[in-house]
Amino acid sequence: MAIVKAESIRFRYDGDWVLKNLSFETREGEFLGIIGPNGSGKTTLLKIIDGMSMPQRGFTSINGINIRKIKRYDIAKIIAVVPQDSPMIFSFTVQEVVLMGRAPHLGRLRFEGKTDFEIVHKAMEMTDILPFAARSINELSGGERQRVLIARALAQQPQIILLDESTAFLDIKHQIAFFDLIKNLNKEKELTVIAVTHDINLASLFCDRVMLLNEGIIHCIGTPGEVITKTNIKEVYETDVLVDENPVTGQPRVTLLSSTSTKGNK
Ligand code: ADP
């Protein structure tokens, strides 16, 4: 059964339709990447999947249940979101922020127990942030803060994780470490991952399928080999690129070209 299903979604804020009649399914344990130019509707689509925004037409379901019928707290037990970097207004410590991930799972008295602290510790260990546990979130760099938000999502122990450009501020070591971690959880724990990313090569490396969005329409969806082609990229991004095969993985590899790109040009 599809874990996430979107059926004929149409959505607009105030003006024109931002998502136009969009349908797709995600299987349990799938790693789906969403790519597309700025303004194509990627973040909006994540908000619809998470139930933070409701489409004016069509519907989405989670595990076969229409999301309108699922309570906010219950959605948070199933779906965790790692947003783009956002400054925190209050000065929580790193551990307090990660502990917030446990909120949907707490009992009626809302107290955290030993197991919650163990899960939080593990999430901080996996994201390499234990050394900052007692520091204020506002004292961290953008990349460090992002790892805290990732740890908070892992502490939520979701079935589905939604990533919105979550690694954009990370250096390459932490970018790869993060995607490796998510891929392992995806393989071993059947965590379903839906990741918006600008990095087409990262999508090619890690995703089972990729959705290419353009102006609120699915231009195409399929394996990286089917979607990441010179023609599709030209049609959607209006940019010439070179697409060849990554010599290690065999997946498509995109090289950006500029009008001055020639061999030996520095
Ligand atoms: P992407 O993530 O692909 O960059 P978005 O989903 O953020 O695209 O935005 C899609 C379109 O919706 C854009 O034209 C954007 O300006 C518009 N939009 C996004 N958020 C809002 C909002 N809160 N109110 C009005 N328009 C918005």
mmCIF file of C-alpha atoms and ligand atoms in Angstrom:
data_model
loop_
_atom_site.group_PDB
_atom_site.id
_atom_site.type_symbol
_atom_site.label_atom_id
_atom_site.label_comp_id
_atom_site.label_asym_id
_atom_site.label_seq_id
_atom_site.Cartn_x
_atom_site.Cartn_y
_atom_site.Cartn_z
ATOM 1 C CA MET A 1 0.000 0.000 0.000
ATOM 2 C CA ALA A 2 1.128 3.555 -0.663
ATOM 3 C CA ILE A 3 2.246 5.275 2.537
ATOM 4 C CA VAL A 4 1.646 8.718 1.002
ATOM 5 C CA LYS A 5 -0.866 9.259 -1.747
ATOM 6 C CA ALA A 6 -1.749 12.556 -3.412
ATOM 7 C CA GLU A 7 -4.790 12.563 -5.656
ATOM 8 C CA SER A 8 -5.432 15.451 -8.076
ATOM 9 C CA ILE A 9 -4.018 18.093 -5.722
ATOM 10 C CA ARG A 10 -4.634 21.734 -6.569
ATOM 11 C CA PHE A 11 -3.395 24.423 -4.257
ATOM 12 C CA ARG A 12 -3.103 28.195 -4.308
ATOM 13 C CA TYR A 13 -2.226 30.791 -1.675
ATOM 14 C CA ASP A 14 -4.063 33.930 -2.840
ATOM 15 C CA GLY A 15 -3.377 34.178 -6.530
ATOM 16 C CA ASP A 16 -2.680 31.622 -9.234
ATOM 17 C CA TRP A 17 -2.618 27.882 -8.695
ATOM 18 C CA VAL A 18 0.773 26.868 -7.273
ATOM 19 C CA LEU A 19 0.127 23.117 -7.538
ATOM 20 C CA LYS A 20 -1.951 22.076 -10.518
ATOM 21 C CA ASN A 21 -3.659 18.703 -10.518
ATOM 22 C CA LEU A 22 -0.826 16.748 -9.031
ATOM 23 C CA SER A 23 -1.058 13.010 -8.324
ATOM 24 C CA PHE A 24 1.578 10.581 -7.093
ATOM 25 C CA GLU A 25 2.207 7.809 -4.590
ATOM 26 C CA THR A 26 5.126 6.923 -2.345
ATOM 27 C CA ARG A 27 5.672 3.339 -1.221
ATOM 28 C CA GLU A 28 6.685 2.494 2.326
ATOM 29 C CA GLY A 29 10.488 2.519 2.601
ATOM 30 C CA GLU A 30 10.982 4.541 -0.561
ATOM 31 C CA PHE A 31 13.493 7.390 -0.908
ATOM 32 C CA LEU A 32 11.825 9.962 -3.156
ATOM 33 C CA GLY A 33 13.638 13.106 -4.242
ATOM 34 C CA ILE A 34 11.844 16.251 -5.384
ATOM 35 C CA ILE A 35 13.780 18.590 -7.641
ATOM 36 C CA GLY A 36 12.735 21.578 -9.730
ATOM 37 C CA PRO A 37 13.485 25.271 -10.190
ATOM 38 C CA ASN A 38 12.805 27.935 -7.558
ATOM 39 C CA GLY A 39 9.101 28.603 -7.194
ATOM 40 C CA SER A 40 8.038 25.314 -8.814
ATOM 41 C CA GLY A 41 6.059 24.341 -5.688
ATOM 42 C CA LYS A 42 8.397 21.923 -3.884
ATOM 43 C CA THR A 43 8.059 23.401 -0.368
ATOM 44 C CA THR A 44 4.323 23.864 -0.842
ATOM 45 C CA LEU A 45 4.017 20.193 -1.775
ATOM 46 C CA LEU A 46 5.849 19.163 1.421
ATOM 47 C CA LYS A 47 3.432 21.313 3.473
ATOM 48 C CA ILE A 48 0.509 19.553 1.820
ATOM 49 C CA ILE A 49 1.985 16.099 2.494
ATOM 50 C CA ASP A 50 2.495 17.068 6.161
ATOM 51 C CA GLY A 51 -1.051 18.439 6.404
ATOM 52 C CA MET A 52 0.136 21.960 7.373
ATOM 53 C CA SER A 53 -1.623 23.275 4.263
ATOM 54 C CA MET A 54 -4.786 21.742 2.846
ATOM 55 C CA PRO A 55 -5.344 21.631 -0.896
ATOM 56 C CA GLN A 56 -8.419 23.426 -2.259
ATOM 57 C CA ARG A 57 -9.000 20.456 -4.583
ATOM 58 C CA GLY A 58 -8.027 16.809 -4.326
ATOM 59 C CA PHE A 59 -6.753 15.069 -1.205
ATOM 60 C CA THR A 60 -3.776 13.345 0.350
ATOM 61 C CA SER A 61 -3.760 10.231 2.455
ATOM 62 C CA ILE A 62 -1.274 8.676 4.844
ATOM 63 C CA ASN A 63 -1.381 4.894 5.250
ATOM 64 C CA GLY A 64 -4.684 4.943 3.362
ATOM 65 C CA ILE A 65 -6.383 7.493 5.672
ATOM 66 C CA ASN A 66 -7.401 10.914 4.398
ATOM 67 C CA ILE A 67 -5.125 13.379 6.187
ATOM 68 C CA ARG A 68 -8.102 15.598 7.069
ATOM 69 C CA LYS A 69 -9.239 12.804 9.387
ATOM 70 C CA ILE A 70 -5.926 12.495 11.247
ATOM 71 C CA LYS A 71 -5.293 14.680 14.315
ATOM 72 C CA ARG A 72 -2.246 16.964 14.262
ATOM 73 C CA TYR A 73 -0.573 15.038 17.114
ATOM 74 C CA ASP A 74 -1.094 11.755 15.333
ATOM 75 C CA ILE A 75 0.393 13.156 12.115
ATOM 76 C CA ALA A 76 3.461 14.157 14.144
ATOM 77 C CA LYS A 77 3.876 10.555 15.290
ATOM 78 C CA ILE A 78 4.119 9.498 11.644
ATOM 79 C CA ILE A 79 5.767 12.432 9.848
ATOM 80 C CA ALA A 80 8.799 14.490 10.897
ATOM 81 C CA VAL A 81 9.897 17.538 8.961
ATOM 82 C CA VAL A 82 13.408 18.924 8.740
ATOM 83 C CA PRO A 83 12.843 22.487 7.548
ATOM 84 C CA GLN A 84 15.280 24.864 5.941
ATOM 85 C CA ASP A 85 17.458 26.563 8.548
ATOM 86 C CA SER A 86 15.312 28.816 10.724
ATOM 87 C CA PRO A 87 16.576 30.989 13.572
ATOM 88 C CA MET A 88 14.976 30.124 16.916
ATOM 89 C CA ILE A 89 13.278 32.901 18.812
ATOM 90 C CA PHE A 90 13.844 31.411 22.256
ATOM 91 C CA SER A 91 17.183 30.385 23.639
ATOM 92 C CA PHE A 92 16.667 26.640 24.133
ATOM 93 C CA THR A 93 19.619 24.347 24.659
ATOM 94 C CA VAL A 94 20.429 21.842 21.930
ATOM 95 C CA GLN A 95 19.171 18.964 24.073
ATOM 96 C CA GLU A 96 15.889 20.790 24.774
ATOM 97 C CA VAL A 97 15.307 21.286 21.055
ATOM 98 C CA VAL A 98 15.975 17.620 20.297
ATOM 99 C CA LEU A 99 13.706 16.618 23.197
ATOM 100 C CA MET A 100 10.868 18.532 21.497
ATOM 101 C CA GLY A 101 10.897 15.702 18.946
ATOM 102 C CA ARG A 102 9.492 13.426 21.655
ATOM 103 C CA ALA A 103 6.434 15.655 22.264
ATOM 104 C CA PRO A 104 3.984 13.663 20.084
ATOM 105 C CA HIS A 105 4.891 10.462 21.956
ATOM 106 C CA LEU A 106 4.533 11.695 25.540
ATOM 107 C CA GLY A 107 1.728 10.450 27.715
ATOM 108 C CA ARG A 108 -1.040 12.591 29.180
ATOM 109 C CA LEU A 109 1.194 14.043 31.913
ATOM 110 C CA ARG A 110 3.626 15.246 29.210
ATOM 111 C CA PHE A 111 6.734 14.172 31.191
ATOM 112 C CA GLU A 112 9.701 12.679 29.387
ATOM 113 C CA GLY A 113 10.879 9.316 30.696
ATOM 114 C CA LYS A 114 14.184 7.440 30.612
ATOM 115 C CA THR A 115 13.442 6.000 27.166
ATOM 116 C CA ASP A 116 12.812 9.488 25.746
ATOM 117 C CA PHE A 117 16.205 10.681 27.014
ATOM 118 C CA GLU A 118 17.890 7.582 25.576
ATOM 119 C CA ILE A 119 16.297 8.190 22.164
ATOM 120 C CA VAL A 120 17.368 11.859 22.294
ATOM 121 C CA HIS A 121 20.930 10.884 23.224
ATOM 122 C CA LYS A 122 21.076 8.434 20.306
ATOM 123 C CA ALA A 123 19.722 11.041 17.866
ATOM 124 C CA MET A 124 22.375 13.548 19.028
ATOM 125 C CA GLU A 125 25.071 10.916 18.702
ATOM 126 C CA MET A 126 23.995 9.999 15.162
ATOM 127 C CA THR A 127 24.090 13.637 14.071
ATOM 128 C CA ASP A 128 27.405 14.392 15.755
ATOM 129 C CA ILE A 129 26.032 17.098 18.077
ATOM 130 C CA LEU A 130 26.620 15.551 21.522
ATOM 131 C CA PRO A 131 29.495 17.978 22.205
ATOM 132 C CA PHE A 132 27.031 20.903 21.960
ATOM 133 C CA ALA A 133 24.207 19.312 23.967
ATOM 134 C CA ALA A 134 24.203 21.956 26.724
ATOM 135 C CA ARG A 135 24.841 24.978 24.476
ATOM 136 C CA SER A 136 22.178 27.456 23.451
ATOM 137 C CA ILE A 137 20.849 26.800 19.945
ATOM 138 C CA ASN A 138 21.407 30.479 19.119
ATOM 139 C CA GLU A 139 25.160 30.168 19.648
ATOM 140 C CA LEU A 140 25.567 27.598 16.873
ATOM 141 C CA SER A 141 26.488 28.082 13.239
ATOM 142 C CA GLY A 142 23.808 27.530 10.592
ATOM 143 C CA GLY A 143 25.231 24.074 9.761
ATOM 144 C CA GLU A 144 25.359 22.983 13.409
ATOM 145 C CA ARG A 145 21.814 24.256 14.005
ATOM 146 C CA GLN A 146 20.658 22.275 10.999
ATOM 147 C CA ARG A 147 22.070 19.085 12.501
ATOM 148 C CA VAL A 148 20.065 19.823 15.676
ATOM 149 C CA LEU A 149 16.874 20.042 13.597
ATOM 150 C CA ILE A 150 17.772 16.724 11.962
ATOM 151 C CA ALA A 151 18.327 15.165 15.407
ATOM 152 C CA ARG A 152 14.932 16.510 16.564
ATOM 153 C CA ALA A 153 13.289 14.807 13.574
ATOM 154 C CA LEU A 154 15.093 11.513 14.289
ATOM 155 C CA ALA A 155 14.032 11.696 17.963
ATOM 156 C CA GLN A 156 10.451 11.833 16.701
ATOM 157 C CA GLN A 157 10.988 8.264 15.357
ATOM 158 C CA PRO A 158 8.749 8.914 12.377
ATOM 159 C CA GLN A 159 7.642 6.540 9.636
ATOM 160 C CA ILE A 160 8.142 9.317 7.099
ATOM 161 C CA ILE A 161 10.728 12.078 7.094
ATOM 162 C CA LEU A 162 10.327 15.166 4.931
ATOM 163 C CA LEU A 163 13.518 17.042 4.138
ATOM 164 C CA ASP A 164 13.326 20.566 2.770
ATOM 165 C CA GLU A 165 16.758 21.535 1.501
ATOM 166 C CA SER A 166 17.950 20.160 4.822
ATOM 167 C CA THR A 167 21.590 19.908 3.862
ATOM 168 C CA ALA A 168 21.923 23.191 1.997
ATOM 169 C CA PHE A 169 24.013 24.760 4.778
ATOM 170 C CA LEU A 170 26.109 21.709 5.600
ATOM 171 C CA ASP A 171 29.689 21.237 4.470
ATOM 172 C CA ILE A 172 30.339 18.211 2.239
ATOM 173 C CA LYS A 173 31.428 15.957 5.131
ATOM 174 C CA HIS A 174 28.206 16.548 7.044
ATOM 175 C CA GLN A 175 26.119 16.546 3.860
ATOM 176 C CA ILE A 176 27.265 13.054 2.911
ATOM 177 C CA ALA A 177 27.184 11.867 6.548
ATOM 178 C CA PHE A 178 23.586 13.055 6.806
ATOM 179 C CA PHE A 179 22.442 11.414 3.572
ATOM 180 C CA ASP A 180 24.285 8.183 4.492
ATOM 181 C CA LEU A 181 22.531 8.199 7.871
ATOM 182 C CA ILE A 182 19.128 8.788 6.311
ATOM 183 C CA LYS A 183 19.795 6.137 3.651
ATOM 184 C CA ASN A 184 20.722 3.608 6.362
ATOM 185 C CA LEU A 185 17.543 4.350 8.315
ATOM 186 C CA ASN A 186 15.689 4.132 5.024
ATOM 187 C CA LYS A 187 17.121 0.677 4.271
ATOM 188 C CA GLU A 188 17.235 -0.843 7.750
ATOM 189 C CA LYS A 189 14.146 0.678 9.370
ATOM 190 C CA GLU A 190 12.083 1.163 6.188
ATOM 191 C CA LEU A 191 11.978 4.910 6.919
ATOM 192 C CA THR A 192 10.197 6.590 4.022
ATOM 193 C CA VAL A 193 12.084 9.682 2.879
ATOM 194 C CA ILE A 194 10.786 12.540 0.752
ATOM 195 C CA ALA A 195 13.592 15.000 0.135
ATOM 196 C CA VAL A 196 13.446 18.345 -1.622
ATOM 197 C CA THR A 197 16.893 19.207 -2.852
ATOM 198 C CA HIS A 198 18.571 21.555 -5.277
ATOM 199 C CA ASP A 199 21.466 19.156 -5.583
ATOM 200 C CA ILE A 200 20.596 16.948 -8.524
ATOM 201 C CA ASN A 201 23.719 14.822 -8.046
ATOM 202 C CA LEU A 202 22.796 14.090 -4.420
ATOM 203 C CA ALA A 203 19.304 13.127 -5.578
ATOM 204 C CA SER A 204 20.854 10.861 -8.194
ATOM 205 C CA LEU A 205 23.103 9.171 -5.615
ATOM 206 C CA PHE A 206 20.530 8.522 -2.897
ATOM 207 C CA CYS A 207 17.000 8.445 -4.311
ATOM 208 C CA ASP A 208 15.056 5.425 -5.563
ATOM 209 C CA ARG A 209 12.872 7.767 -7.592
ATOM 210 C CA VAL A 210 12.996 11.443 -8.428
ATOM 211 C CA MET A 211 10.096 13.810 -9.128
ATOM 212 C CA LEU A 212 10.906 16.760 -11.360
ATOM 213 C CA LEU A 213 8.464 19.595 -10.643
ATOM 214 C CA ASN A 214 7.924 22.536 -12.947
ATOM 215 C CA GLU A 215 5.400 25.326 -12.366
ATOM 216 C CA GLY A 216 3.293 23.136 -10.085
ATOM 217 C CA ILE A 217 3.156 20.212 -12.492
ATOM 218 C CA ILE A 218 5.032 16.911 -12.337
ATOM 219 C CA HIS A 219 7.197 17.136 -15.431
ATOM 220 C CA CYS A 220 8.260 13.530 -14.856
ATOM 221 C CA ILE A 221 8.764 11.008 -12.075
ATOM 222 C CA GLY A 222 10.866 7.855 -12.187
ATOM 223 C CA THR A 223 14.283 6.431 -11.451
ATOM 224 C CA PRO A 224 17.207 8.879 -11.476
ATOM 225 C CA GLY A 225 18.213 7.411 -14.855
ATOM 226 C CA GLU A 226 14.767 8.158 -16.305
ATOM 227 C CA VAL A 227 14.403 11.674 -14.898
ATOM 228 C CA ILE A 228 17.894 13.158 -14.785
ATOM 229 C CA THR A 229 18.507 13.545 -18.488
ATOM 230 C CA LYS A 230 19.954 16.410 -20.512
ATOM 231 C CA THR A 231 16.596 16.910 -22.256
ATOM 232 C CA ASN A 232 14.493 17.033 -19.060
ATOM 233 C CA ILE A 233 16.935 19.439 -17.403
ATOM 234 C CA LYS A 234 16.987 21.684 -20.450
ATOM 235 C CA GLU A 235 13.171 21.682 -20.662
ATOM 236 C CA VAL A 236 12.650 22.550 -17.007
ATOM 237 C CA TYR A 237 15.699 24.589 -15.950
ATOM 238 C CA GLU A 238 16.339 26.122 -19.410
ATOM 239 C CA THR A 239 20.001 25.309 -18.911
ATOM 240 C CA ASP A 240 22.462 23.202 -20.867
ATOM 241 C CA VAL A 241 24.218 20.589 -18.759
ATOM 242 C CA LEU A 242 26.333 17.557 -19.426
ATOM 243 C CA VAL A 243 24.807 14.321 -18.130
ATOM 244 C CA ASP A 244 27.032 11.261 -18.049
ATOM 245 C CA GLU A 245 27.433 8.229 -15.816
ATOM 246 C CA ASN A 246 28.980 8.476 -12.362
ATOM 247 C CA PRO A 247 31.964 6.098 -12.778
ATOM 248 C CA VAL A 248 31.501 4.688 -9.250
ATOM 249 C CA THR A 249 27.721 4.305 -8.964
ATOM 250 C CA GLY A 250 26.613 4.174 -12.601
ATOM 251 C CA GLN A 251 23.913 6.750 -11.754
ATOM 252 C CA PRO A 252 23.484 9.902 -13.850
ATOM 253 C CA ARG A 253 25.950 12.668 -13.080
ATOM 254 C CA VAL A 254 25.251 16.274 -13.979
ATOM 255 C CA THR A 255 28.016 18.712 -14.837
ATOM 256 C CA LEU A 256 27.132 22.393 -15.091
ATOM 257 C CA LEU A 257 28.417 24.223 -18.137
ATOM 258 C CA SER A 258 28.921 27.920 -18.650
ATOM 259 C CA SER A 259 29.245 29.750 -21.923
ATOM 260 C CA THR A 260 32.995 29.932 -21.222
ATOM 261 C CA SER A 261 33.358 26.199 -20.409
ATOM 262 C CA THR A 262 36.129 24.712 -22.498
ATOM 263 C CA LYS A 263 38.750 22.132 -21.623
ATOM 264 C CA GLY A 264 41.723 23.711 -19.863
ATOM 265 C CA ASN A 265 39.732 26.850 -19.068
ATOM 266 C CA LYS A 266 40.341 28.074 -15.513
HETATM 267 P P1 ADP B 1 9.845 26.058 -4.283
HETATM 268 O O1 ADP B 1 9.944 25.359 -2.961
HETATM 269 O O2 ADP B 1 9.866 25.127 -5.448
HETATM 270 O O3 ADP B 1 10.854 27.166 -4.429
HETATM 271 P P2 ADP B 1 7.416 27.189 -3.188
HETATM 272 O O4 ADP B 1 6.505 26.068 -2.885
HETATM 273 O O5 ADP B 1 8.177 27.808 -2.066
HETATM 274 O O6 ADP B 1 8.412 26.746 -4.360
HETATM 275 O O7 ADP B 1 6.602 28.350 -3.906
HETATM 276 C C1 ADP B 1 5.756 28.120 -5.002
HETATM 277 C C2 ADP B 1 5.040 29.407 -5.327
HETATM 278 O O8 ADP B 1 4.185 29.775 -4.260
HETATM 279 C C3 ADP B 1 5.977 30.592 -5.553
HETATM 280 O O9 ADP B 1 5.462 31.369 -6.615
HETATM 281 C C4 ADP B 1 5.907 31.352 -4.248
HETATM 282 O O10 ADP B 1 6.128 32.728 -4.455
HETATM 283 C C5 ADP B 1 4.482 31.081 -3.793
HETATM 284 N N1 ADP B 1 4.382 31.080 -2.327
HETATM 285 C C6 ADP B 1 5.090 30.308 -1.484
HETATM 286 N N2 ADP B 1 4.716 30.524 -0.196
HETATM 287 C C7 ADP B 1 3.754 31.486 -0.239
HETATM 288 C C8 ADP B 1 2.960 32.136 0.752
HETATM 289 N N3 ADP B 1 3.078 31.848 2.052
HETATM 290 N N4 ADP B 1 2.054 33.053 0.333
HETATM 291 C C9 ADP B 1 1.905 33.340 -0.981
HETATM 292 N N5 ADP B 1 2.607 32.754 -1.976
HETATM 293 C C10 ADP B 1 3.534 31.840 -1.620
#
